[in-house]
């Protein structure tokens, strides 16, 4: 099977991005949650934390997410872990997955993912994101099947009076059974400290609990706030500064530890002292 190099893939991505710029120019004007954010073009995968899979972290310097922007808004990304049923493969990263972002209007975005390596329903997911006051309030995922997109999971976001995310509810269906994951966020001085999670088989049977912590923050401004669209960068997008340590614990209904992960990073900075996530 023929494959592209990273540079070839990025050139293709920029060409496709130009076409999307033309489309975006015809969209409704106005404020947008991605306005006035720095254009971070490369994020190394070692900084990722998957929303439901904390172990999916990059293992080499060539596993990068590359972003293309238009007017400070990300409109395309290349690079992701290969999807598998129920999650992602932490050992299979490719630059042949492309995500495009279309601004439907000032309160709705469409995120479309295409896997160039494979075909089939799992490799063409789509997300519709509704926004209020420049923040996501609902994310609906769609799965491509038999020539059309069918709604799958729904994520609802709740905010406090300081407009910080307070709770996120993820509604999903697995083999005909409905589940709910509720994550409650705790902040100190604008920085995320902890997330308590509870996974429920509807209507009210608890399956397990999760506890995630974030620490070792620097004092530099967070440059990834515009990248909340992607679940592997969402945790990094919500704080004022940048965390360098993360822990994950999964507990059964008797509070027994059944799974755990711990990750730390050596944060890097450029010559001007600004944080960089390129390596």
PDB file of C-alpha atoms in Angstrom:
ATOM      1  CA  UNK A   1       0.000   0.000   0.000  1.00  0.00           C
ATOM      2  CA  UNK A   2       1.348   3.435  -0.927  1.00  0.00           C
ATOM      3  CA  UNK A   3       1.868   5.864   1.936  1.00  0.00           C
ATOM      4  CA  UNK A   4       2.690   9.564   2.117  1.00  0.00           C
ATOM      5  CA  UNK A   5       5.493  11.171   4.060  1.00  0.00           C
ATOM      6  CA  UNK A   6       4.661  13.674   6.787  1.00  0.00           C
ATOM      7  CA  UNK A   7       5.595  16.629   4.542  1.00  0.00           C
ATOM      8  CA  UNK A   8       3.550  15.306   1.619  1.00  0.00           C
ATOM      9  CA  UNK A   9       0.568  14.782   3.886  1.00  0.00           C
ATOM     10  CA  UNK A  10       0.840  18.304   5.260  1.00  0.00           C
ATOM     11  CA  UNK A  11       0.992  19.782   1.738  1.00  0.00           C
ATOM     12  CA  UNK A  12      -2.149  17.870   0.833  1.00  0.00           C
ATOM     13  CA  UNK A  13      -3.735  19.109   4.043  1.00  0.00           C
ATOM     14  CA  UNK A  14      -2.959  22.744   3.208  1.00  0.00           C
ATOM     15  CA  UNK A  15      -4.451  22.363  -0.273  1.00  0.00           C
ATOM     16  CA  UNK A  16      -7.637  20.911   1.189  1.00  0.00           C
ATOM     17  CA  UNK A  17      -7.654  23.660   3.797  1.00  0.00           C
ATOM     18  CA  UNK A  18      -7.661  26.306   1.069  1.00  0.00           C
ATOM     19  CA  UNK A  19     -10.873  24.843  -0.292  1.00  0.00           C
ATOM     20  CA  UNK A  20     -12.397  24.976   3.173  1.00  0.00           C
ATOM     21  CA  UNK A  21     -11.332  28.620   3.535  1.00  0.00           C
ATOM     22  CA  UNK A  22     -13.464  29.420   0.507  1.00  0.00           C
ATOM     23  CA  UNK A  23     -16.392  27.690   2.146  1.00  0.00           C
ATOM     24  CA  UNK A  24     -15.860  29.411   5.472  1.00  0.00           C
ATOM     25  CA  UNK A  25     -15.786  32.828   3.847  1.00  0.00           C
ATOM     26  CA  UNK A  26     -19.403  32.355   2.849  1.00  0.00           C
ATOM     27  CA  UNK A  27     -20.482  31.444   6.410  1.00  0.00           C
ATOM     28  CA  UNK A  28     -22.160  33.785   8.855  1.00  0.00           C
ATOM     29  CA  UNK A  29     -19.876  36.465  10.304  1.00  0.00           C
ATOM     30  CA  UNK A  30     -19.564  37.319  13.994  1.00  0.00           C
ATOM     31  CA  UNK A  31     -17.846  36.337  17.217  1.00  0.00           C
ATOM     32  CA  UNK A  32     -16.456  32.857  17.399  1.00  0.00           C
ATOM     33  CA  UNK A  33     -14.995  30.856  20.310  1.00  0.00           C
ATOM     34  CA  UNK A  34     -11.700  30.507  18.447  1.00  0.00           C
ATOM     35  CA  UNK A  35     -11.109  34.229  17.847  1.00  0.00           C
ATOM     36  CA  UNK A  36      -7.873  35.867  19.022  1.00  0.00           C
ATOM     37  CA  UNK A  37      -6.102  32.662  19.973  1.00  0.00           C
ATOM     38  CA  UNK A  38      -2.492  31.884  19.004  1.00  0.00           C
ATOM     39  CA  UNK A  39      -2.132  29.678  15.950  1.00  0.00           C
ATOM     40  CA  UNK A  40      -0.418  26.600  17.378  1.00  0.00           C
ATOM     41  CA  UNK A  41       0.456  24.632  14.255  1.00  0.00           C
ATOM     42  CA  UNK A  42       2.019  21.504  15.805  1.00  0.00           C
ATOM     43  CA  UNK A  43       1.177  19.575  18.974  1.00  0.00           C
ATOM     44  CA  UNK A  44       3.191  16.456  19.768  1.00  0.00           C
ATOM     45  CA  UNK A  45       1.005  13.474  20.623  1.00  0.00           C
ATOM     46  CA  UNK A  46       2.775  12.902  23.933  1.00  0.00           C
ATOM     47  CA  UNK A  47       0.739  15.805  25.335  1.00  0.00           C
ATOM     48  CA  UNK A  48      -2.610  14.211  24.433  1.00  0.00           C
ATOM     49  CA  UNK A  49      -5.000  12.760  27.001  1.00  0.00           C
ATOM     50  CA  UNK A  50      -7.871  10.885  25.431  1.00  0.00           C
ATOM     51  CA  UNK A  51     -11.254  11.684  26.950  1.00  0.00           C
ATOM     52  CA  UNK A  52     -12.017   8.029  27.656  1.00  0.00           C
ATOM     53  CA  UNK A  53      -8.584   6.484  27.154  1.00  0.00           C
ATOM     54  CA  UNK A  54      -5.812   8.139  29.201  1.00  0.00           C
ATOM     55  CA  UNK A  55      -3.084   5.793  27.959  1.00  0.00           C
ATOM     56  CA  UNK A  56      -3.134   6.986  24.346  1.00  0.00           C
ATOM     57  CA  UNK A  57      -0.003   9.150  24.509  1.00  0.00           C
ATOM     58  CA  UNK A  58       2.611   9.622  21.820  1.00  0.00           C
ATOM     59  CA  UNK A  59       5.784   7.563  21.936  1.00  0.00           C
ATOM     60  CA  UNK A  60       7.955   9.327  19.357  1.00  0.00           C
ATOM     61  CA  UNK A  61       8.717  12.811  18.092  1.00  0.00           C
ATOM     62  CA  UNK A  62       7.060  12.123  14.740  1.00  0.00           C
ATOM     63  CA  UNK A  63       3.571  11.565  16.206  1.00  0.00           C
ATOM     64  CA  UNK A  64       2.197  15.074  15.759  1.00  0.00           C
ATOM     65  CA  UNK A  65      -1.108  16.789  15.243  1.00  0.00           C
ATOM     66  CA  UNK A  66      -0.726  19.497  12.601  1.00  0.00           C
ATOM     67  CA  UNK A  67      -3.205  22.367  12.449  1.00  0.00           C
ATOM     68  CA  UNK A  68      -4.218  24.750   9.672  1.00  0.00           C
ATOM     69  CA  UNK A  69      -5.961  28.044  10.494  1.00  0.00           C
ATOM     70  CA  UNK A  70      -8.057  30.725   8.881  1.00  0.00           C
ATOM     71  CA  UNK A  71      -8.388  34.030  10.789  1.00  0.00           C
ATOM     72  CA  UNK A  72      -7.119  32.405  14.002  1.00  0.00           C
ATOM     73  CA  UNK A  73      -9.644  29.581  13.732  1.00  0.00           C
ATOM     74  CA  UNK A  74      -8.471  25.980  13.271  1.00  0.00           C
ATOM     75  CA  UNK A  75     -10.074  24.595  10.122  1.00  0.00           C
ATOM     76  CA  UNK A  76      -8.097  21.388   9.639  1.00  0.00           C
ATOM     77  CA  UNK A  77      -6.040  18.908  11.603  1.00  0.00           C
ATOM     78  CA  UNK A  78      -3.974  15.934  10.469  1.00  0.00           C
ATOM     79  CA  UNK A  79      -2.674  13.223  12.763  1.00  0.00           C
ATOM     80  CA  UNK A  80      -4.523  10.994  15.208  1.00  0.00           C
ATOM     81  CA  UNK A  81      -4.636   7.535  16.724  1.00  0.00           C
ATOM     82  CA  UNK A  82      -6.376   4.921  14.627  1.00  0.00           C
ATOM     83  CA  UNK A  83      -9.940   4.321  15.838  1.00  0.00           C
ATOM     84  CA  UNK A  84     -11.074   0.879  16.920  1.00  0.00           C
ATOM     85  CA  UNK A  85     -14.460  -0.158  18.206  1.00  0.00           C
ATOM     86  CA  UNK A  86     -14.772   1.113  21.766  1.00  0.00           C
ATOM     87  CA  UNK A  87     -11.841   3.523  21.669  1.00  0.00           C
ATOM     88  CA  UNK A  88      -8.456   4.132  20.041  1.00  0.00           C
ATOM     89  CA  UNK A  89      -5.362   2.070  19.417  1.00  0.00           C
ATOM     90  CA  UNK A  90      -2.602   3.639  21.595  1.00  0.00           C
ATOM     91  CA  UNK A  91       0.102   1.995  19.482  1.00  0.00           C
ATOM     92  CA  UNK A  92      -1.109   3.102  16.039  1.00  0.00           C
ATOM     93  CA  UNK A  93      -0.678   6.792  15.222  1.00  0.00           C
ATOM     94  CA  UNK A  94      -0.982   8.088  11.665  1.00  0.00           C
ATOM     95  CA  UNK A  95      -0.855  11.399   9.814  1.00  0.00           C
ATOM     96  CA  UNK A  96      -3.398  10.002   7.336  1.00  0.00           C
ATOM     97  CA  UNK A  97      -6.400  10.957   9.477  1.00  0.00           C
ATOM     98  CA  UNK A  98      -7.715  14.410   8.531  1.00  0.00           C
ATOM     99  CA  UNK A  99     -10.278  16.448  10.479  1.00  0.00           C
ATOM    100  CA  UNK A 100     -11.971  19.454   8.881  1.00  0.00           C
ATOM    101  CA  UNK A 101     -13.876  22.152  10.776  1.00  0.00           C
ATOM    102  CA  UNK A 102     -16.763  23.978   9.119  1.00  0.00           C
ATOM    103  CA  UNK A 103     -18.455  26.947  10.766  1.00  0.00           C
ATOM    104  CA  UNK A 104     -22.123  26.371   9.959  1.00  0.00           C
ATOM    105  CA  UNK A 105     -23.059  29.576  11.787  1.00  0.00           C
ATOM    106  CA  UNK A 106     -21.963  31.501  14.875  1.00  0.00           C
ATOM    107  CA  UNK A 107     -23.513  28.853  17.133  1.00  0.00           C
ATOM    108  CA  UNK A 108     -22.709  25.625  15.320  1.00  0.00           C
ATOM    109  CA  UNK A 109     -19.583  23.846  14.082  1.00  0.00           C
ATOM    110  CA  UNK A 110     -19.255  20.679  12.021  1.00  0.00           C
ATOM    111  CA  UNK A 111     -16.199  18.495  12.638  1.00  0.00           C
ATOM    112  CA  UNK A 112     -15.619  15.834   9.974  1.00  0.00           C
ATOM    113  CA  UNK A 113     -12.934  13.140  10.191  1.00  0.00           C
ATOM    114  CA  UNK A 114     -11.618  11.121   7.230  1.00  0.00           C
ATOM    115  CA  UNK A 115      -9.218   8.186   7.512  1.00  0.00           C
ATOM    116  CA  UNK A 116      -7.189   7.923   4.296  1.00  0.00           C
ATOM    117  CA  UNK A 117      -5.819   4.501   5.212  1.00  0.00           C
ATOM    118  CA  UNK A 118      -9.101   2.661   5.527  1.00  0.00           C
ATOM    119  CA  UNK A 119     -12.735   2.859   4.535  1.00  0.00           C
ATOM    120  CA  UNK A 120     -15.865   1.964   6.436  1.00  0.00           C
ATOM    121  CA  UNK A 121     -18.262   3.461   9.008  1.00  0.00           C
ATOM    122  CA  UNK A 122     -15.746   3.659  11.860  1.00  0.00           C
ATOM    123  CA  UNK A 123     -13.319   5.715   9.777  1.00  0.00           C
ATOM    124  CA  UNK A 124     -15.646   8.575   8.785  1.00  0.00           C
ATOM    125  CA  UNK A 125     -17.058   9.950  12.062  1.00  0.00           C
ATOM    126  CA  UNK A 126     -18.706  13.369  12.228  1.00  0.00           C
ATOM    127  CA  UNK A 127     -19.492  15.662  15.145  1.00  0.00           C
ATOM    128  CA  UNK A 128     -21.986  18.516  15.309  1.00  0.00           C
ATOM    129  CA  UNK A 129     -21.143  21.038  18.027  1.00  0.00           C
ATOM    130  CA  UNK A 130     -23.633  23.580  19.361  1.00  0.00           C
ATOM    131  CA  UNK A 131     -22.320  26.651  21.170  1.00  0.00           C
ATOM    132  CA  UNK A 132     -23.643  29.388  23.447  1.00  0.00           C
ATOM    133  CA  UNK A 133     -21.557  32.378  24.548  1.00  0.00           C
ATOM    134  CA  UNK A 134     -18.546  31.016  22.626  1.00  0.00           C
ATOM    135  CA  UNK A 135     -18.573  27.715  24.540  1.00  0.00           C
ATOM    136  CA  UNK A 136     -19.689  24.220  23.536  1.00  0.00           C
ATOM    137  CA  UNK A 137     -22.994  23.179  25.098  1.00  0.00           C
ATOM    138  CA  UNK A 138     -23.778  20.053  23.069  1.00  0.00           C
ATOM    139  CA  UNK A 139     -21.735  17.687  20.922  1.00  0.00           C
ATOM    140  CA  UNK A 140     -23.506  15.027  18.870  1.00  0.00           C
ATOM    141  CA  UNK A 141     -21.433  12.322  17.224  1.00  0.00           C
ATOM    142  CA  UNK A 142     -22.562  10.644  14.010  1.00  0.00           C
ATOM    143  CA  UNK A 143     -21.499   7.326  12.508  1.00  0.00           C
ATOM    144  CA  UNK A 144     -21.510   6.789   8.743  1.00  0.00           C
ATOM    145  CA  UNK A 145     -23.538   3.720   7.820  1.00  0.00           C
ATOM    146  CA  UNK A 146     -25.188   2.572   4.579  1.00  0.00           C
ATOM    147  CA  UNK A 147     -24.746   5.926   2.849  1.00  0.00           C
ATOM    148  CA  UNK A 148     -25.954   8.212   5.645  1.00  0.00           C
ATOM    149  CA  UNK A 149     -24.899   9.578   9.014  1.00  0.00           C
ATOM    150  CA  UNK A 150     -26.752   8.306  12.071  1.00  0.00           C
ATOM    151  CA  UNK A 151     -26.612  10.013  15.504  1.00  0.00           C
ATOM    152  CA  UNK A 152     -24.648   8.031  18.074  1.00  0.00           C
ATOM    153  CA  UNK A 153     -23.405   9.631  21.303  1.00  0.00           C
ATOM    154  CA  UNK A 154     -24.362  12.995  22.816  1.00  0.00           C
ATOM    155  CA  UNK A 155     -22.246  15.117  25.160  1.00  0.00           C
ATOM    156  CA  UNK A 156     -23.776  17.961  27.210  1.00  0.00           C
ATOM    157  CA  UNK A 157     -21.630  20.693  28.828  1.00  0.00           C
ATOM    158  CA  UNK A 158     -22.629  22.734  31.910  1.00  0.00           C
ATOM    159  CA  UNK A 159     -20.880  25.885  33.182  1.00  0.00           C
ATOM    160  CA  UNK A 160     -20.656  27.833  36.441  1.00  0.00           C
ATOM    161  CA  UNK A 161     -21.118  31.577  36.907  1.00  0.00           C
ATOM    162  CA  UNK A 162     -17.447  32.120  36.021  1.00  0.00           C
ATOM    163  CA  UNK A 163     -18.088  30.449  32.651  1.00  0.00           C
ATOM    164  CA  UNK A 164     -15.801  27.560  33.506  1.00  0.00           C
ATOM    165  CA  UNK A 165     -16.932  24.067  32.643  1.00  0.00           C
ATOM    166  CA  UNK A 166     -18.549  22.523  35.713  1.00  0.00           C
ATOM    167  CA  UNK A 167     -19.962  19.221  34.524  1.00  0.00           C
ATOM    168  CA  UNK A 168     -19.961  17.157  31.349  1.00  0.00           C
ATOM    169  CA  UNK A 169     -22.502  14.399  30.678  1.00  0.00           C
ATOM    170  CA  UNK A 170     -21.738  11.825  27.969  1.00  0.00           C
ATOM    171  CA  UNK A 171     -24.693   9.740  26.814  1.00  0.00           C
ATOM    172  CA  UNK A 172     -23.850   6.616  24.797  1.00  0.00           C
ATOM    173  CA  UNK A 173     -25.315   3.312  23.641  1.00  0.00           C
ATOM    174  CA  UNK A 174     -23.299   0.092  23.468  1.00  0.00           C
ATOM    175  CA  UNK A 175     -24.953  -2.944  21.872  1.00  0.00           C
ATOM    176  CA  UNK A 176     -28.388  -1.569  22.596  1.00  0.00           C
ATOM    177  CA  UNK A 177     -27.622  -0.666  26.239  1.00  0.00           C
ATOM    178  CA  UNK A 178     -27.615   3.013  27.292  1.00  0.00           C
ATOM    179  CA  UNK A 179     -24.895   4.458  29.501  1.00  0.00           C
ATOM    180  CA  UNK A 180     -24.126   7.815  31.102  1.00  0.00           C
ATOM    181  CA  UNK A 181     -20.711   9.162  32.118  1.00  0.00           C
ATOM    182  CA  UNK A 182     -20.847  12.259  34.329  1.00  0.00           C
ATOM    183  CA  UNK A 183     -17.620  14.184  34.889  1.00  0.00           C
ATOM    184  CA  UNK A 184     -17.487  16.985  37.471  1.00  0.00           C
ATOM    185  CA  UNK A 185     -14.688  19.559  37.134  1.00  0.00           C
ATOM    186  CA  UNK A 186     -12.895  21.365  39.957  1.00  0.00           C
ATOM    187  CA  UNK A 187     -10.754  24.491  39.399  1.00  0.00           C
ATOM    188  CA  UNK A 188      -8.398  26.619  41.489  1.00  0.00           C
ATOM    189  CA  UNK A 189      -7.271  30.037  40.221  1.00  0.00           C
ATOM    190  CA  UNK A 190      -8.504  29.205  36.735  1.00  0.00           C
ATOM    191  CA  UNK A 191      -6.621  25.903  36.520  1.00  0.00           C
ATOM    192  CA  UNK A 192      -8.231  22.460  36.419  1.00  0.00           C
ATOM    193  CA  UNK A 193      -7.298  20.439  39.513  1.00  0.00           C
ATOM    194  CA  UNK A 194      -9.521  17.363  39.498  1.00  0.00           C
ATOM    195  CA  UNK A 195     -12.296  15.583  37.633  1.00  0.00           C
ATOM    196  CA  UNK A 196     -14.583  13.126  39.421  1.00  0.00           C
ATOM    197  CA  UNK A 197     -16.351  10.707  37.112  1.00  0.00           C
ATOM    198  CA  UNK A 198     -19.168   8.200  37.512  1.00  0.00           C
ATOM    199  CA  UNK A 199     -20.187   5.706  34.826  1.00  0.00           C
ATOM    200  CA  UNK A 200     -23.796   4.544  34.997  1.00  0.00           C
ATOM    201  CA  UNK A 201     -25.793   1.910  33.168  1.00  0.00           C
ATOM    202  CA  UNK A 202     -29.116   3.635  32.698  1.00  0.00           C
ATOM    203  CA  UNK A 203     -31.280   4.251  34.491  1.00  0.00           C
ATOM    204  CA  UNK A 204     -29.240   4.146  37.729  1.00  0.00           C
ATOM    205  CA  UNK A 205     -26.801   1.221  38.025  1.00  0.00           C
ATOM    206  CA  UNK A 206     -23.295   2.460  38.819  1.00  0.00           C
ATOM    207  CA  UNK A 207     -20.573   0.620  36.894  1.00  0.00           C
ATOM    208  CA  UNK A 208     -17.449   2.363  38.195  1.00  0.00           C
ATOM    209  CA  UNK A 209     -15.919   5.675  39.337  1.00  0.00           C
ATOM    210  CA  UNK A 210     -12.946   7.648  38.005  1.00  0.00           C
ATOM    211  CA  UNK A 211     -10.701  10.276  39.576  1.00  0.00           C
ATOM    212  CA  UNK A 212      -8.381  12.390  37.411  1.00  0.00           C
ATOM    213  CA  UNK A 213      -5.951  14.967  38.804  1.00  0.00           C
ATOM    214  CA  UNK A 214      -3.941  17.742  37.137  1.00  0.00           C
ATOM    215  CA  UNK A 215      -0.942  19.406  38.787  1.00  0.00           C
ATOM    216  CA  UNK A 216       2.504  21.012  38.405  1.00  0.00           C
ATOM    217  CA  UNK A 217       1.154  24.017  36.526  1.00  0.00           C
ATOM    218  CA  UNK A 218       3.507  26.611  35.081  1.00  0.00           C
ATOM    219  CA  UNK A 219       2.765  30.348  35.022  1.00  0.00           C
ATOM    220  CA  UNK A 220       2.703  30.772  31.243  1.00  0.00           C
ATOM    221  CA  UNK A 221      -0.513  31.507  29.301  1.00  0.00           C
ATOM    222  CA  UNK A 222      -2.268  28.469  27.867  1.00  0.00           C
ATOM    223  CA  UNK A 223      -1.889  28.514  24.064  1.00  0.00           C
ATOM    224  CA  UNK A 224      -4.205  25.544  23.394  1.00  0.00           C
ATOM    225  CA  UNK A 225      -7.546  27.112  24.368  1.00  0.00           C
ATOM    226  CA  UNK A 226      -8.683  27.187  20.735  1.00  0.00           C
ATOM    227  CA  UNK A 227      -8.243  23.424  20.391  1.00  0.00           C
ATOM    228  CA  UNK A 228     -11.120  22.299  22.640  1.00  0.00           C
ATOM    229  CA  UNK A 229     -12.771  20.755  19.561  1.00  0.00           C
ATOM    230  CA  UNK A 230     -10.665  17.602  19.902  1.00  0.00           C
ATOM    231  CA  UNK A 231     -11.249  15.370  22.903  1.00  0.00           C
ATOM    232  CA  UNK A 232      -7.550  14.477  23.217  1.00  0.00           C
ATOM    233  CA  UNK A 233      -6.767  18.189  23.728  1.00  0.00           C
ATOM    234  CA  UNK A 234      -9.891  19.216  25.644  1.00  0.00           C
ATOM    235  CA  UNK A 235      -8.366  18.847  29.116  1.00  0.00           C
ATOM    236  CA  UNK A 236      -5.454  21.079  28.091  1.00  0.00           C
ATOM    237  CA  UNK A 237      -7.777  23.732  26.667  1.00  0.00           C
ATOM    238  CA  UNK A 238      -9.782  24.623  29.776  1.00  0.00           C
ATOM    239  CA  UNK A 239      -7.123  26.081  32.102  1.00  0.00           C
ATOM    240  CA  UNK A 240      -5.365  29.424  32.323  1.00  0.00           C
ATOM    241  CA  UNK A 241      -1.912  27.804  32.483  1.00  0.00           C
ATOM    242  CA  UNK A 242      -0.319  24.474  31.546  1.00  0.00           C
ATOM    243  CA  UNK A 243      -0.199  21.319  33.667  1.00  0.00           C
ATOM    244  CA  UNK A 244       2.803  18.990  33.684  1.00  0.00           C
ATOM    245  CA  UNK A 245       1.401  16.041  35.672  1.00  0.00           C
ATOM    246  CA  UNK A 246      -1.734  13.901  35.347  1.00  0.00           C
ATOM    247  CA  UNK A 247      -3.105  10.898  37.227  1.00  0.00           C
ATOM    248  CA  UNK A 248      -6.033   8.600  36.489  1.00  0.00           C
ATOM    249  CA  UNK A 249      -7.741   6.114  38.787  1.00  0.00           C
ATOM    250  CA  UNK A 250     -10.647   3.789  38.079  1.00  0.00           C
ATOM    251  CA  UNK A 251     -12.522   2.393  41.080  1.00  0.00           C
ATOM    252  CA  UNK A 252     -15.256  -0.204  41.410  1.00  0.00           C
ATOM    253  CA  UNK A 253     -18.445   0.399  43.368  1.00  0.00           C
ATOM    254  CA  UNK A 254     -16.669  -0.706  46.559  1.00  0.00           C
ATOM    255  CA  UNK A 255     -13.877   1.851  46.001  1.00  0.00           C
ATOM    256  CA  UNK A 256     -11.348  -0.832  45.067  1.00  0.00           C
ATOM    257  CA  UNK A 257      -8.709   0.299  42.584  1.00  0.00           C
ATOM    258  CA  UNK A 258      -9.098  -1.551  39.279  1.00  0.00           C
ATOM    259  CA  UNK A 259      -7.016   0.603  36.949  1.00  0.00           C
ATOM    260  CA  UNK A 260      -4.553   3.499  37.154  1.00  0.00           C
ATOM    261  CA  UNK A 261      -2.245   5.666  35.071  1.00  0.00           C
ATOM    262  CA  UNK A 262       0.257   8.414  35.840  1.00  0.00           C
ATOM    263  CA  UNK A 263       1.841  10.734  33.281  1.00  0.00           C
ATOM    264  CA  UNK A 264       4.273  13.653  33.614  1.00  0.00           C
ATOM    265  CA  UNK A 265       5.836  15.967  31.059  1.00  0.00           C
ATOM    266  CA  UNK A 266       8.867  18.237  30.874  1.00  0.00           C
ATOM    267  CA  UNK A 267       7.226  21.353  29.507  1.00  0.00           C
ATOM    268  CA  UNK A 268       9.260  23.182  26.880  1.00  0.00           C
ATOM    269  CA  UNK A 269       9.507  26.873  25.982  1.00  0.00           C
ATOM    270  CA  UNK A 270      10.791  28.877  23.045  1.00  0.00           C
ATOM    271  CA  UNK A 271      13.452  31.601  23.055  1.00  0.00           C
ATOM    272  CA  UNK A 272      10.867  34.193  24.129  1.00  0.00           C
ATOM    273  CA  UNK A 273       9.723  32.075  27.050  1.00  0.00           C
ATOM    274  CA  UNK A 274       6.422  30.984  25.493  1.00  0.00           C
ATOM    275  CA  UNK A 275       5.341  27.375  25.917  1.00  0.00           C
ATOM    276  CA  UNK A 276       5.692  25.107  22.904  1.00  0.00           C
ATOM    277  CA  UNK A 277       4.101  21.696  22.410  1.00  0.00           C
ATOM    278  CA  UNK A 278       5.999  20.755  19.254  1.00  0.00           C
ATOM    279  CA  UNK A 279       8.382  18.284  20.939  1.00  0.00           C
TER     280      UNK A 279
END
